[in-house]
């Protein structure tokens, strides 16, 4: 190229740049790339701007709205560099951002919300603080993606005007993190909560114990964590959460109305416990610590009295740490448990969970027991098990492995993960309907969906993000948006448009070839 001539390519880039700067001015709310897709959006063709004097105000009669308003301010302050003062008000202000509860009382389980945006005012209305938090995630997504940067950006911070009315299809929208095969720090779990709550996921199931590690302090049985938590898959140091650390996680999740569900898997998947306390084995001998990946070889000695005492003590401490309604007791792949002892054991555990005032969840195998209405079976492998649970009156969480297991590889080239259930690329993960997926399980039996991430091959937060993104936003949409409003071809475009937010949030996502990503990350 000759020196002083401006290349046509550079000129083109310059003009495209000008056009995309113009495009920054939003004018059509219906064109925003929101995940999960809201129920209804109407546009009024103007725009609202957050500026240095903007205040975030909330109805003064609800003290619960203060932390919610503070949460929004904290999300917007770093990138805007604005003060965004939070104030209680007795009436609707003429300008700024206003959060309100509609009706005379808070309806905690109602997550619906409405956002009404005019040139001067952005009003967020809901029937509960949880609804306001879900609406705040939408506000974050309709702002320029730069809003997620942690350093001050130039702006401007404009939002197209109009109205969004939204509510979830399913009340239970979950993700599961296996902290047993590999242990993840409190900081990693908080990052995970930040990311899932951004997509309106409202439940985090922590798989706290397995053959390779026991990750929660139980004060009355201290060796469970102290010894049973020493290592991990492949060997090397493990770890566990003290009860204080665990409470820190629970409280962090509570801020964004995410319920933590603790799982202590039993009677199988218990080698860590069996290595810490010999008396839990039928022969009374402690097992060796296990760092492999096999499943189905361990079992508590279900007929021993001490086992019942152990289960009671563990569930009691766990229930005391759990403000949410659920305790997950595992129950899967108990191939080493005597067949005739499995169902009576689960029945016994159900009684213990109920006595603590909690609802029992178990993997679909628990349908062999005498579960009743009020219990929940999590469908992962066997639809007949899940259909049996339905017949017994239980509700279902849908987590079919070949659609929802986030540890499954995307394709044969994926560096980490497994493939025993399927290769799951974004289209397969997104394009299905929980209500029609399995015979004997229909819409009214299902409380929602949950995407589990097992961590045999996953060792750090970057790997977690790579397997979770971009599948989880699609799964969140399956839980939130009615099936009739979801369509793969439209979703892949919307996901591409939304992906700028992955970048500004620093998410390490898998750049699937199925998505028309807008920029260099192909
Ligand atoms: C499971 O994947 N074993 C529930």
Short mmCIF file of C-alpha atoms in Angstrom, two decimals, residues 127-486:
data_model
loop_
_atom_site.label_atom_id
_atom_site.label_comp_id
_atom_site.label_asym_id
_atom_site.label_seq_id
_atom_site.Cartn_x
_atom_site.Cartn_y
_atom_site.Cartn_z
CA UNK A 127 -45.88 -7.43 43.27
CA UNK A 128 -42.73 -8.45 45.15
CA UNK A 129 -39.08 -7.44 45.57
CA UNK A 130 -38.24 -10.63 43.65
CA UNK A 131 -40.25 -9.29 40.70
CA UNK A 132 -38.35 -6.00 40.91
CA UNK A 133 -35.02 -7.88 40.86
CA UNK A 134 -36.13 -9.79 37.73
CA UNK A 135 -37.12 -6.46 36.16
CA UNK A 136 -33.76 -4.92 37.07
CA UNK A 137 -32.03 -7.67 35.05
CA UNK A 138 -34.12 -6.59 32.06
CA UNK A 139 -33.12 -2.95 32.62
CA UNK A 140 -29.44 -4.00 32.63
CA UNK A 141 -29.95 -5.85 29.35
CA UNK A 142 -31.64 -2.93 27.54
CA UNK A 143 -28.87 -0.52 28.48
CA UNK A 144 -25.74 -0.41 26.29
CA UNK A 145 -23.64 -3.50 27.10
CA UNK A 146 -20.84 -1.21 28.37
CA UNK A 147 -22.96 -0.79 31.51
CA UNK A 148 -21.44 -4.07 32.78
CA UNK A 149 -17.86 -2.79 32.74
CA UNK A 150 -16.41 -2.16 36.17
CA UNK A 151 -14.61 1.05 35.08
CA UNK A 152 -16.19 4.35 34.08
CA UNK A 153 -17.28 4.45 30.43
CA UNK A 154 -18.24 7.31 28.17
CA UNK A 155 -21.95 6.56 27.77
CA UNK A 156 -24.49 7.91 26.86
CA UNK A 157 -26.82 5.68 28.86
CA UNK A 158 -29.97 5.62 26.81
CA UNK A 159 -32.91 3.24 26.86
CA UNK A 160 -35.66 3.11 24.25
CA UNK A 161 -39.08 4.15 25.57
CA UNK A 162 -42.11 1.89 25.79
CA UNK A 163 -43.49 -0.78 28.07
CA UNK A 164 -42.40 -4.29 29.02
CA UNK A 165 -44.85 -6.60 30.74
CA UNK A 166 -43.39 -9.88 31.91
CA UNK A 167 -43.92 -12.97 34.05
CA UNK A 168 -42.37 -16.45 34.27
CA UNK A 169 -43.90 -19.59 32.80
CA UNK A 170 -42.42 -21.83 35.54
CA UNK A 171 -41.94 -20.88 39.18
CA UNK A 172 -38.76 -23.00 39.53
CA UNK A 173 -35.83 -22.07 37.30
CA UNK A 174 -32.62 -23.61 38.54
CA UNK A 175 -28.97 -24.29 37.97
CA UNK A 176 -26.90 -26.87 39.83
CA UNK A 177 -23.22 -26.68 40.64
CA UNK A 178 -21.31 -29.81 41.71
CA UNK A 179 -18.82 -28.56 44.30
CA UNK A 180 -17.99 -32.13 45.37
CA UNK A 181 -16.00 -33.52 42.40
CA UNK A 182 -14.05 -30.28 42.38
CA UNK A 183 -14.37 -27.67 45.08
CA UNK A 184 -15.10 -24.05 44.18
CA UNK A 185 -14.41 -21.05 46.40
CA UNK A 186 -17.08 -18.79 47.90
CA UNK A 187 -15.93 -16.17 45.39
CA UNK A 188 -16.52 -18.52 42.45
CA UNK A 189 -19.97 -19.44 43.73
CA UNK A 190 -20.84 -15.74 44.08
CA UNK A 191 -19.75 -15.15 40.50
CA UNK A 192 -21.95 -18.09 39.46
CA UNK A 193 -24.89 -16.52 41.33
CA UNK A 194 -24.24 -13.15 39.62
CA UNK A 195 -24.35 -14.81 36.22
CA UNK A 196 -27.39 -17.04 36.71
CA UNK A 197 -29.48 -14.32 38.36
CA UNK A 198 -28.82 -12.07 35.34
CA UNK A 199 -31.00 -14.55 33.40
CA UNK A 200 -33.74 -14.66 36.07
CA UNK A 201 -32.74 -18.11 37.37
CA UNK A 202 -34.16 -18.23 40.89
CA UNK A 203 -32.67 -21.41 42.39
CA UNK A 204 -29.11 -22.64 42.91
CA UNK A 205 -28.80 -26.30 43.83
CA UNK A 206 -25.40 -27.06 45.39
CA UNK A 207 -24.33 -30.69 45.11
CA UNK A 208 -22.37 -30.61 48.36
CA UNK A 209 -21.29 -34.21 48.83
CA UNK A 210 -20.21 -37.13 46.71
CA UNK A 211 -17.70 -39.98 46.66
CA UNK A 212 -14.81 -37.58 46.07
CA UNK A 213 -15.57 -34.94 48.68
CA UNK A 214 -17.77 -33.71 51.52
CA UNK A 215 -17.93 -29.92 51.22
CA UNK A 216 -20.07 -28.63 54.09
CA UNK A 217 -19.10 -28.41 57.74
CA UNK A 218 -21.35 -30.54 59.96
CA UNK A 219 -20.50 -29.59 63.54
CA UNK A 220 -21.82 -32.78 65.14
CA UNK A 221 -19.88 -34.98 62.67
CA UNK A 222 -16.76 -32.85 62.09
CA UNK A 223 -14.64 -35.40 60.24
CA UNK A 224 -17.11 -35.40 57.33
CA UNK A 225 -15.66 -32.13 56.05
CA UNK A 226 -12.29 -32.15 57.81
CA UNK A 227 -11.32 -35.56 56.45
CA UNK A 228 -13.95 -36.22 53.77
CA UNK A 229 -13.22 -32.86 52.17
CA UNK A 230 -9.45 -33.18 51.88
CA UNK A 231 -9.17 -33.99 48.20
CA UNK A 232 -10.95 -34.05 44.82
CA UNK A 233 -11.10 -35.84 41.46
CA UNK A 234 -7.55 -36.52 40.34
CA UNK A 235 -6.11 -35.87 43.82
CA UNK A 236 -4.67 -32.66 45.25
CA UNK A 237 -6.23 -30.34 47.80
CA UNK A 238 -10.02 -30.22 48.13
CA UNK A 239 -11.84 -27.96 50.56
CA UNK A 240 -15.15 -27.33 52.25
CA UNK A 241 -17.41 -24.47 53.31
CA UNK A 242 -17.56 -23.67 56.99
CA UNK A 243 -21.11 -23.02 58.11
CA UNK A 244 -20.31 -19.30 58.20
CA UNK A 245 -19.04 -19.38 54.63
CA UNK A 246 -22.07 -21.34 53.52
CA UNK A 247 -24.31 -18.75 55.18
CA UNK A 248 -22.41 -16.05 53.32
CA UNK A 249 -23.37 -17.79 50.05
CA UNK A 250 -27.01 -18.18 51.14
CA UNK A 251 -27.22 -14.49 52.06
CA UNK A 252 -25.53 -13.37 48.85
CA UNK A 253 -28.08 -15.38 46.86
CA UNK A 254 -30.92 -13.98 48.95
CA UNK A 255 -30.09 -10.44 47.77
CA UNK A 256 -31.10 -11.44 44.24
CA UNK A 257 -33.94 -13.70 45.38
CA UNK A 258 -32.09 -16.89 44.47
CA UNK A 259 -32.88 -19.81 46.78
CA UNK A 260 -30.02 -22.14 47.66
CA UNK A 261 -30.90 -25.84 47.77
CA UNK A 262 -28.32 -27.97 49.58
CA UNK A 263 -27.88 -31.55 48.41
CA UNK A 264 -26.37 -34.27 50.52
CA UNK A 265 -26.39 -37.32 48.26
CA UNK A 266 -27.32 -40.66 49.86
CA UNK A 267 -27.33 -43.63 50.29
CA UNK A 268 -24.94 -43.95 47.31
CA UNK A 269 -22.30 -41.40 46.27
CA UNK A 270 -21.12 -41.47 49.88
CA UNK A 271 -17.49 -42.62 49.82
CA UNK A 272 -16.29 -39.35 51.38
CA UNK A 273 -18.57 -39.90 54.40
CA UNK A 274 -17.65 -43.61 54.52
CA UNK A 275 -13.97 -42.69 54.61
CA UNK A 276 -14.48 -40.18 57.45
CA UNK A 277 -16.55 -42.49 59.68
CA UNK A 278 -15.96 -46.25 59.54
CA UNK A 279 -19.17 -46.97 61.48
CA UNK A 280 -21.31 -45.88 58.50
CA UNK A 281 -20.08 -48.98 56.62
CA UNK A 282 -21.72 -52.38 57.24
CA UNK A 283 -18.30 -53.88 58.04
CA UNK A 284 -17.40 -50.94 60.30
CA UNK A 285 -14.23 -50.20 58.35
CA UNK A 286 -13.47 -46.75 56.98
CA UNK A 287 -13.07 -46.65 53.20
CA UNK A 288 -10.06 -45.15 51.48
CA UNK A 289 -10.41 -41.66 50.14
CA UNK A 290 -11.47 -41.73 46.49
CA UNK A 291 -10.24 -39.48 43.68
CA UNK A 292 -11.54 -41.33 40.60
CA UNK A 293 -14.61 -40.69 38.44
CA UNK A 294 -16.57 -43.94 38.69
CA UNK A 295 -20.05 -43.99 40.20
CA UNK A 296 -22.32 -46.52 41.88
CA UNK A 297 -19.86 -48.35 44.17
CA UNK A 298 -20.55 -46.78 47.58
CA UNK A 299 -23.44 -47.00 50.03
CA UNK A 300 -24.28 -46.06 53.56
CA UNK A 301 -25.16 -49.12 55.63
CA UNK A 302 -28.86 -48.31 55.54
CA UNK A 303 -29.92 -50.89 58.13
CA UNK A 304 -27.65 -49.58 60.91
CA UNK A 305 -29.06 -47.36 63.68
CA UNK A 306 -26.02 -45.13 63.54
CA UNK A 307 -26.80 -44.35 59.89
CA UNK A 308 -30.20 -43.03 60.89
CA UNK A 309 -28.59 -40.92 63.64
CA UNK A 310 -26.07 -39.62 61.10
CA UNK A 311 -28.78 -38.67 58.57
CA UNK A 312 -30.84 -36.96 61.27
CA UNK A 313 -27.89 -34.91 62.48
CA UNK A 314 -26.82 -33.87 58.99
CA UNK A 315 -30.32 -32.90 57.84
CA UNK A 316 -30.96 -31.01 61.05
CA UNK A 317 -27.83 -28.87 60.65
CA UNK A 318 -28.49 -28.38 56.95
CA UNK A 319 -32.10 -27.32 57.56
CA UNK A 320 -30.92 -24.77 60.11
CA UNK A 321 -28.61 -23.27 57.46
CA UNK A 322 -31.38 -23.22 54.84
CA UNK A 323 -34.00 -20.46 54.76
CA UNK A 324 -35.46 -21.93 51.54
CA UNK A 325 -38.11 -24.67 51.59
CA UNK A 326 -36.10 -27.53 50.04
CA UNK A 327 -33.51 -30.14 51.03
CA UNK A 328 -32.15 -32.37 48.25
CA UNK A 329 -31.24 -35.88 49.37
CA UNK A 330 -29.81 -37.27 46.14
CA UNK A 331 -30.89 -40.89 45.97
CA UNK A 332 -29.37 -41.52 42.51
CA UNK A 333 -27.27 -44.43 41.27
CA UNK A 334 -27.37 -46.31 44.58
CA UNK A 335 -26.28 -49.52 42.85
CA UNK A 336 -24.37 -50.77 45.89
CA UNK A 337 -27.38 -50.46 48.19
CA UNK A 338 -29.41 -53.64 48.71
CA UNK A 339 -32.49 -53.33 46.52
CA UNK A 340 -34.86 -54.19 49.37
CA UNK A 341 -33.25 -51.53 51.60
CA UNK A 342 -33.32 -48.59 49.18
CA UNK A 343 -37.01 -47.61 49.34
CA UNK A 344 -37.34 -48.00 53.16
CA UNK A 345 -34.23 -45.84 53.56
CA UNK A 346 -35.64 -43.07 51.33
CA UNK A 347 -38.94 -43.27 53.24
CA UNK A 348 -37.02 -42.80 56.47
CA UNK A 349 -35.11 -39.80 55.06
CA UNK A 350 -38.37 -38.28 53.82
CA UNK A 351 -39.68 -38.41 57.40
CA UNK A 352 -36.51 -36.75 58.70
CA UNK A 353 -36.69 -33.95 56.10
CA UNK A 354 -40.37 -33.36 56.84
CA UNK A 355 -39.71 -33.25 60.57
CA UNK A 356 -37.38 -30.32 59.86
CA UNK A 357 -40.22 -28.53 58.08
CA UNK A 358 -38.63 -28.92 54.65
CA UNK A 359 -39.69 -30.35 51.30
CA UNK A 360 -37.64 -33.29 50.03
CA UNK A 361 -36.21 -33.32 46.53
CA UNK A 362 -34.47 -36.38 45.12
CA UNK A 363 -33.24 -37.62 41.74
CA UNK A 364 -35.84 -39.60 39.78
CA UNK A 365 -34.87 -42.96 41.39
CA UNK A 366 -36.66 -41.87 44.59
CA UNK A 367 -39.95 -42.72 42.85
CA UNK A 368 -39.28 -46.32 44.03
CA UNK A 369 -39.97 -45.14 47.58
CA UNK A 370 -43.24 -44.21 49.17
CA UNK A 371 -43.02 -40.57 48.13
CA UNK A 372 -46.18 -38.59 48.46
CA UNK A 373 -47.59 -35.35 47.26
CA UNK A 374 -45.35 -32.60 48.51
CA UNK A 375 -42.13 -34.33 47.48
CA UNK A 376 -40.28 -33.46 44.30
CA UNK A 377 -38.53 -35.83 41.90
CA UNK A 378 -35.83 -34.46 39.63
CA UNK A 379 -36.01 -36.14 36.24
CA UNK A 380 -32.50 -36.68 34.89
CA UNK A 381 -32.31 -40.15 33.32
CA UNK A 382 -35.40 -42.29 33.46
CA UNK A 383 -38.76 -40.93 32.33
CA UNK A 384 -40.54 -44.02 33.71
CA UNK A 385 -39.21 -43.19 37.17
CA UNK A 386 -40.42 -39.61 36.79
CA UNK A 387 -43.84 -40.75 35.53
CA UNK A 388 -44.10 -43.10 38.54
CA UNK A 389 -43.31 -40.16 40.83
CA UNK A 390 -46.11 -38.19 39.14
CA UNK A 391 -48.53 -41.09 39.73
CA UNK A 392 -47.58 -41.01 43.41
CA UNK A 393 -48.46 -37.30 43.54
CA UNK A 394 -44.97 -35.79 43.41
CA UNK A 395 -44.06 -32.75 41.33
CA UNK A 396 -41.23 -32.83 38.81
CA UNK A 397 -38.14 -30.72 38.11
CA UNK A 398 -37.09 -31.31 34.51
CA UNK A 399 -33.33 -31.91 34.07
CA UNK A 400 -33.13 -34.51 31.27
CA UNK A 401 -29.42 -35.18 30.85
CA UNK A 402 -29.44 -35.26 27.05
CA UNK A 403 -30.83 -31.70 26.95
CA UNK A 404 -29.82 -30.01 30.16
CA UNK A 405 -26.56 -31.43 31.52
CA UNK A 406 -24.13 -28.57 31.17
CA UNK A 407 -21.14 -30.89 31.59
CA UNK A 408 -21.97 -32.57 28.27
CA UNK A 409 -19.58 -31.51 25.51
CA UNK A 410 -20.89 -29.24 22.76
CA UNK A 411 -19.33 -31.50 20.13
CA UNK A 412 -16.57 -34.07 19.83
CA UNK A 413 -13.90 -31.34 19.88
CA UNK A 414 -14.90 -29.77 23.20
CA UNK A 415 -11.79 -29.81 25.42
CA UNK A 416 -13.60 -30.56 28.70
CA UNK A 417 -16.81 -32.29 29.67
CA UNK A 418 -18.34 -35.69 29.03
CA UNK A 419 -20.54 -37.19 26.33
CA UNK A 420 -22.32 -40.17 27.91
CA UNK A 421 -25.75 -38.53 27.50
CA UNK A 422 -25.19 -36.57 24.27
CA UNK A 423 -23.24 -33.85 22.57
CA UNK A 424 -25.38 -30.79 23.25
CA UNK A 425 -24.91 -27.74 21.06
CA UNK A 426 -26.99 -24.60 21.58
CA UNK A 427 -29.84 -25.61 19.24
CA UNK A 428 -30.46 -28.95 20.95
CA UNK A 429 -30.19 -27.36 24.36
CA UNK A 430 -32.77 -24.68 23.45
CA UNK A 431 -35.25 -26.39 21.15
CA UNK A 432 -37.48 -28.52 23.34
CA UNK A 433 -40.50 -28.18 25.55
CA UNK A 434 -40.47 -29.62 29.09
CA UNK A 435 -44.26 -30.07 28.98
CA UNK A 436 -44.17 -32.46 25.99
CA UNK A 437 -40.75 -34.08 26.48
CA UNK A 438 -41.69 -37.30 28.28
CA UNK A 439 -44.73 -39.55 28.38
CA UNK A 440 -46.60 -39.35 31.66
CA UNK A 441 -45.28 -35.89 32.61
CA UNK A 442 -47.38 -32.92 31.61
CA UNK A 443 -47.34 -29.19 32.27
CA UNK A 444 -49.29 -29.34 35.53
CA UNK A 445 -46.86 -31.90 37.02
CA UNK A 446 -43.79 -29.75 36.37
CA UNK A 447 -42.63 -27.02 38.72
CA UNK A 448 -39.79 -26.03 36.44
CA UNK A 449 -36.40 -26.75 34.94
CA UNK A 450 -32.87 -27.06 36.28
CA UNK A 451 -29.56 -27.26 34.44
CA UNK A 452 -26.94 -29.28 36.36
CA UNK A 453 -23.20 -28.79 35.96
CA UNK A 454 -21.25 -31.85 37.13
CA UNK A 455 -17.57 -31.14 37.59
CA UNK A 456 -15.56 -34.35 37.11
CA UNK A 457 -13.62 -32.57 34.32
CA UNK A 458 -14.20 -28.97 35.35
CA UNK A 459 -11.65 -27.44 37.65
CA UNK A 460 -11.95 -23.64 37.63
CA UNK A 461 -14.39 -20.79 37.07
CA UNK A 462 -13.25 -20.23 33.47
CA UNK A 463 -14.18 -23.83 32.66
CA UNK A 464 -17.50 -23.45 34.49
CA UNK A 465 -18.35 -20.41 32.36
CA UNK A 466 -17.30 -22.15 29.16
CA UNK A 467 -19.72 -25.02 29.75
CA UNK A 468 -22.53 -22.85 31.11
CA UNK A 469 -22.40 -20.15 28.40
CA UNK A 470 -24.16 -19.78 26.12
CA UNK A 471 -26.40 -22.74 27.01
CA UNK A 472 -27.74 -21.44 30.32
CA UNK A 473 -29.42 -18.27 28.96
CA UNK A 474 -31.40 -20.53 26.59
CA UNK A 475 -32.37 -22.85 29.43
CA UNK A 476 -33.39 -19.84 31.52
CA UNK A 477 -35.65 -18.89 28.61
CA UNK A 478 -37.20 -22.39 28.57
CA UNK A 479 -38.12 -21.81 32.21
CA UNK A 480 -39.32 -18.23 31.80
CA UNK A 481 -40.87 -17.89 28.35
CA UNK A 482 -43.88 -19.97 27.22
CA UNK A 483 -42.95 -22.57 24.56
CA UNK A 484 -45.29 -20.94 22.02
CA UNK A 485 -43.22 -17.74 22.16
CA UNK A 486 -39.87 -19.47 21.59
#
